[in-house]
Tab-separated table of C-alpha atoms in Angstrom:
chain	number	residue	atom	x	y	z
A	1	MET	CA	119.227	123.895	42.894
A	2	LYS	CA	121.830	126.494	42.114
A	3	LYS	CA	124.784	127.007	44.424
A	4	ILE	CA	123.885	129.965	46.636
A	5	ILE	CA	126.548	132.555	47.386
A	6	PHE	CA	125.559	135.288	49.827
A	7	ILE	CA	127.501	138.549	49.725
A	8	LEU	CA	127.394	141.105	52.520
A	9	THR	CA	128.176	144.692	51.621
A	10	TYR	CA	128.059	148.108	53.207
A	11	ARG	CA	130.307	150.522	51.282
A	12	GLU	CA	132.333	148.196	49.047
A	13	GLY	CA	130.264	148.662	45.885
A	14	ASN	CA	132.853	150.455	43.768
A	15	HIS	CA	135.563	148.027	44.839
A	16	TRP	CA	133.294	145.071	43.966
A	17	ARG	CA	132.568	146.478	40.499
A	18	GLN	CA	136.257	147.078	39.816
A	19	TRP	CA	137.308	143.588	40.926
A	20	TYR	CA	134.423	141.531	39.536
A	21	THR	CA	134.385	142.745	35.950
A	22	ARG	CA	132.523	140.676	33.356
A	23	GLU	CA	135.630	138.654	32.450
A	24	HIS	CA	136.692	138.082	36.054
A	25	TYR	CA	133.158	137.153	37.124
A	26	TYR	CA	132.802	134.423	34.500
A	27	ASN	CA	136.295	133.050	35.242
A	28	ILE	CA	135.788	132.867	39.016
A	29	PHE	CA	132.184	132.119	40.001
A	30	PRO	CA	130.608	128.699	39.404
A	31	GLU	CA	128.400	128.550	36.339
A	32	ASP	CA	125.488	127.158	38.366
A	33	CYS	CA	125.469	129.747	41.155
A	34	GLN	CA	123.044	132.370	42.372
A	35	LEU	CA	124.541	135.451	43.996
A	36	ILE	CA	122.375	137.091	46.650
A	37	PHE	CA	123.521	140.440	48.022
A	38	LEU	CA	122.498	141.881	51.355
A	39	ASP	CA	123.297	145.568	50.951
A	40	ASN	CA	123.532	147.371	54.273
A	41	GLY	CA	124.564	150.555	52.473
A	42	ASN	CA	121.890	150.824	49.744
A	43	GLN	CA	124.545	151.317	47.056
A	44	GLU	CA	123.574	152.198	43.510
A	45	SER	CA	126.788	150.573	42.233
A	46	ILE	CA	125.758	147.197	43.695
A	47	ALA	CA	122.187	147.539	42.399
A	48	GLN	CA	123.518	148.171	38.875
A	49	TRP	CA	125.995	145.288	39.068
A	50	CYS	CA	123.251	142.913	40.244
A	51	GLN	CA	120.978	143.964	37.408
A	52	GLU	CA	123.754	143.447	34.875
A	53	PHE	CA	124.747	139.995	36.177
A	54	GLY	CA	121.375	138.602	37.269
A	55	ALA	CA	122.175	138.639	40.982
A	56	GLN	CA	119.570	139.312	43.644
A	57	HIS	CA	119.881	142.590	45.520
A	58	HIS	CA	118.293	143.060	48.935
A	59	ILE	CA	118.557	146.364	50.764
A	60	THR	CA	118.299	146.607	54.534
A	61	GLU	CA	116.305	149.398	56.117
A	62	ASN	CA	118.918	149.688	58.862
A	63	ASN	CA	122.495	148.450	58.824
A	64	LEU	CA	122.274	144.883	60.184
A	65	GLY	CA	126.037	144.635	60.459
A	66	THR	CA	127.951	141.435	59.855
A	67	THR	CA	126.142	139.554	62.616
A	68	GLY	CA	122.675	140.350	61.303
A	69	GLY	CA	123.858	139.571	57.783
A	70	TYR	CA	125.235	136.159	58.757
A	71	ASN	CA	121.979	135.322	60.549
A	72	TRP	CA	119.928	136.496	57.539
A	73	PHE	CA	122.038	134.270	55.251
A	74	ILE	CA	121.601	131.225	57.476
A	75	ARG	CA	117.833	131.723	57.797
A	76	THR	CA	117.357	132.500	54.105
A	77	GLY	CA	119.568	129.599	53.010
A	78	ALA	CA	117.527	127.216	55.173
A	79	MET	CA	114.272	128.660	53.872
A	80	LEU	CA	115.490	128.065	50.296
A	81	GLY	CA	116.367	124.461	51.190
A	82	ALA	CA	120.071	124.800	50.401
A	83	ASP	CA	122.294	121.972	51.627
A	84	ARG	CA	125.281	124.350	51.669
A	85	ILE	CA	125.674	128.087	51.325
A	86	VAL	CA	128.750	130.226	50.810
A	87	VAL	CA	129.050	133.479	52.719
A	88	MET	CA	131.447	136.219	51.719
A	89	GLN	CA	132.024	139.859	52.432
A	90	ALA	CA	132.062	142.142	49.396
A	91	ASP	CA	135.708	143.094	49.933
A	92	VAL	CA	136.898	139.493	49.445
A	93	GLU	CA	138.915	139.236	46.232
A	94	VAL	CA	138.714	135.692	44.887
A	95	LEU	CA	141.653	134.858	42.634
A	96	ASP	CA	140.908	131.252	41.729
A	97	PRO	CA	137.670	129.318	41.063
A	98	LYS	CA	139.175	126.498	43.156
A	99	CYS	CA	138.008	128.483	46.208
A	100	PHE	CA	134.369	127.852	45.323
A	101	GLU	CA	135.071	124.235	44.367
A	102	LEU	CA	136.433	123.675	47.869
A	103	LEU	CA	133.615	125.555	49.610
A	104	PHE	CA	130.947	123.605	47.673
A	105	ASN	CA	132.733	120.238	47.759
A	106	PRO	CA	129.943	117.609	47.686
A	107	ALA	CA	131.866	115.521	50.230
A	108	TRP	CA	131.084	118.011	53.009
A	109	THR	CA	128.375	116.880	55.401
A	110	GLU	CA	125.937	119.010	57.377
A	111	GLN	CA	128.453	119.028	60.241
A	112	ASP	CA	131.270	120.548	58.175
A	113	PHE	CA	132.043	124.233	58.572
A	114	VAL	CA	134.542	125.162	55.870
A	115	TYR	CA	136.424	128.457	55.856
A	116	PHE	CA	139.295	130.560	54.627
A	117	PRO	CA	140.821	132.048	57.784
A	118	ASN	CA	141.151	135.731	58.497
A	119	MET	CA	144.519	135.615	60.266
A	120	PRO	CA	147.962	134.905	58.782
A	121	ARG	CA	149.449	131.411	59.155
A	122	ASP	CA	151.836	132.372	61.941
A	123	MET	CA	148.816	133.108	64.164
A	124	TRP	CA	147.134	129.705	63.675
A	125	LYS	CA	147.446	126.911	66.206
A	126	PRO	CA	149.873	124.141	65.136
A	127	ASN	CA	146.939	121.989	63.956
A	128	GLY	CA	145.784	124.763	61.596
A	129	VAL	CA	142.945	126.077	63.730
A	130	ASP	CA	142.209	129.784	63.367
A	131	SER	CA	139.170	130.796	65.378
A	132	ASP	CA	138.861	134.054	63.418
A	133	ILE	CA	136.853	132.489	60.621
A	134	GLY	CA	136.990	135.635	58.596
A	135	GLN	CA	134.849	136.639	55.698
A	136	PHE	CA	134.641	133.650	53.353
A	137	PHE	CA	133.108	130.331	54.455
A	138	SER	CA	130.440	127.699	53.801
A	139	LEU	CA	128.023	125.798	55.993
A	140	ASN	CA	124.764	123.865	56.072
A	141	PRO	CA	122.188	126.483	57.132
A	142	GLN	CA	119.547	124.094	58.485
A	143	TYR	CA	122.113	122.384	60.728
A	144	PHE	CA	123.035	125.782	62.169
A	145	LEU	CA	119.388	126.649	62.821
A	146	ASP	CA	118.671	123.238	64.351
A	147	ASN	CA	121.565	123.715	66.775
A	148	ASP	CA	120.806	127.351	67.605
A	149	TRP	CA	124.145	128.609	66.322
A	150	LEU	CA	122.942	131.984	65.093
A	151	CYS	CA	125.191	134.878	66.020
A	152	ASP	CA	124.517	137.133	69.005
A	153	GLU	CA	122.971	140.246	67.465
A	154	ASN	CA	124.281	142.365	70.334
A	155	TYR	CA	127.419	142.398	68.181
A	156	THR	CA	125.629	144.167	65.317
A	157	ILE	CA	128.481	146.397	64.207
A	158	THR	CA	131.696	145.209	65.838
A	159	HIS	CA	134.543	142.867	65.055
A	160	PHE	CA	133.489	140.031	67.354
A	161	GLU	CA	130.993	138.278	65.093
A	162	SER	CA	133.340	135.672	63.624
A	163	ILE	CA	134.780	134.778	67.049
A	164	ASP	CA	131.231	134.651	68.449
A	165	LEU	CA	130.219	132.256	65.682
A	166	TRP	CA	133.310	130.105	66.365
A	167	VAL	CA	132.491	129.862	70.083
A	168	ARG	CA	128.841	128.947	69.408
A	169	MET	CA	129.804	126.208	66.944
A	170	ASN	CA	132.537	124.732	69.126
A	171	SER	CA	131.059	125.019	72.608
A	172	GLN	CA	131.569	121.887	74.693
A	173	ARG	CA	127.924	122.270	75.794
A	174	ASN	CA	126.637	121.534	72.282
A	175	TYR	CA	124.738	118.288	71.859
A	176	ASN	CA	125.856	118.087	68.256
A	177	THR	CA	129.290	118.818	66.941
A	178	VAL	CA	130.709	120.764	64.071
A	179	LYS	CA	133.812	119.821	62.113
A	180	THR	CA	135.816	122.898	61.174
A	181	HIS	CA	138.060	122.911	58.118
A	182	ASN	CA	140.628	125.638	57.532
A	183	LEU	CA	140.930	125.321	53.753
A	184	LEU	CA	144.314	127.040	53.574
A	185	TYR	CA	145.702	124.564	56.108
A	186	GLU	CA	144.141	121.481	54.516
A	187	TYR	CA	144.559	122.295	50.815
A	188	SER	CA	147.226	124.912	50.306
A	189	THR	CA	150.831	125.654	51.010
């Protein structure tokens, strides 16, 4: 199975096309990946890019927001039988293919939630925890479904979805646990 990378977009199409040119795309993304876009903005620029690069392009009838997008990715990833999916927002600018190597590391188990944090280092806890998981992470979708860790869709278009996801994953009431990994804390200075 190819490595599945889900991209959520609303109005970032032109930015995406400018950043992920042909050369940059082939230098950054894994060779064995499948990009799947969820386009909340029905952008012609994203549709054209997907056609050119062989990515899948799905348009929403209504803007699902980040929360609905994350839930769609988790459900779709589980339906496709993926052991691990990567989720990213379309305004994330990846500079190094090492990012995807870390997110798809075969050593991760179903319990591992792996992320690049949204906040600067000086806002993390001393042990590297940043509960604002941001816009670039990987997880096992079936494990999230089995544990009912989908996001609260009352937060359709807000800025609470990543904190909501963090709380659901790390609640002390959970029967099963999740192991969070801040990749910048664990692998980068």
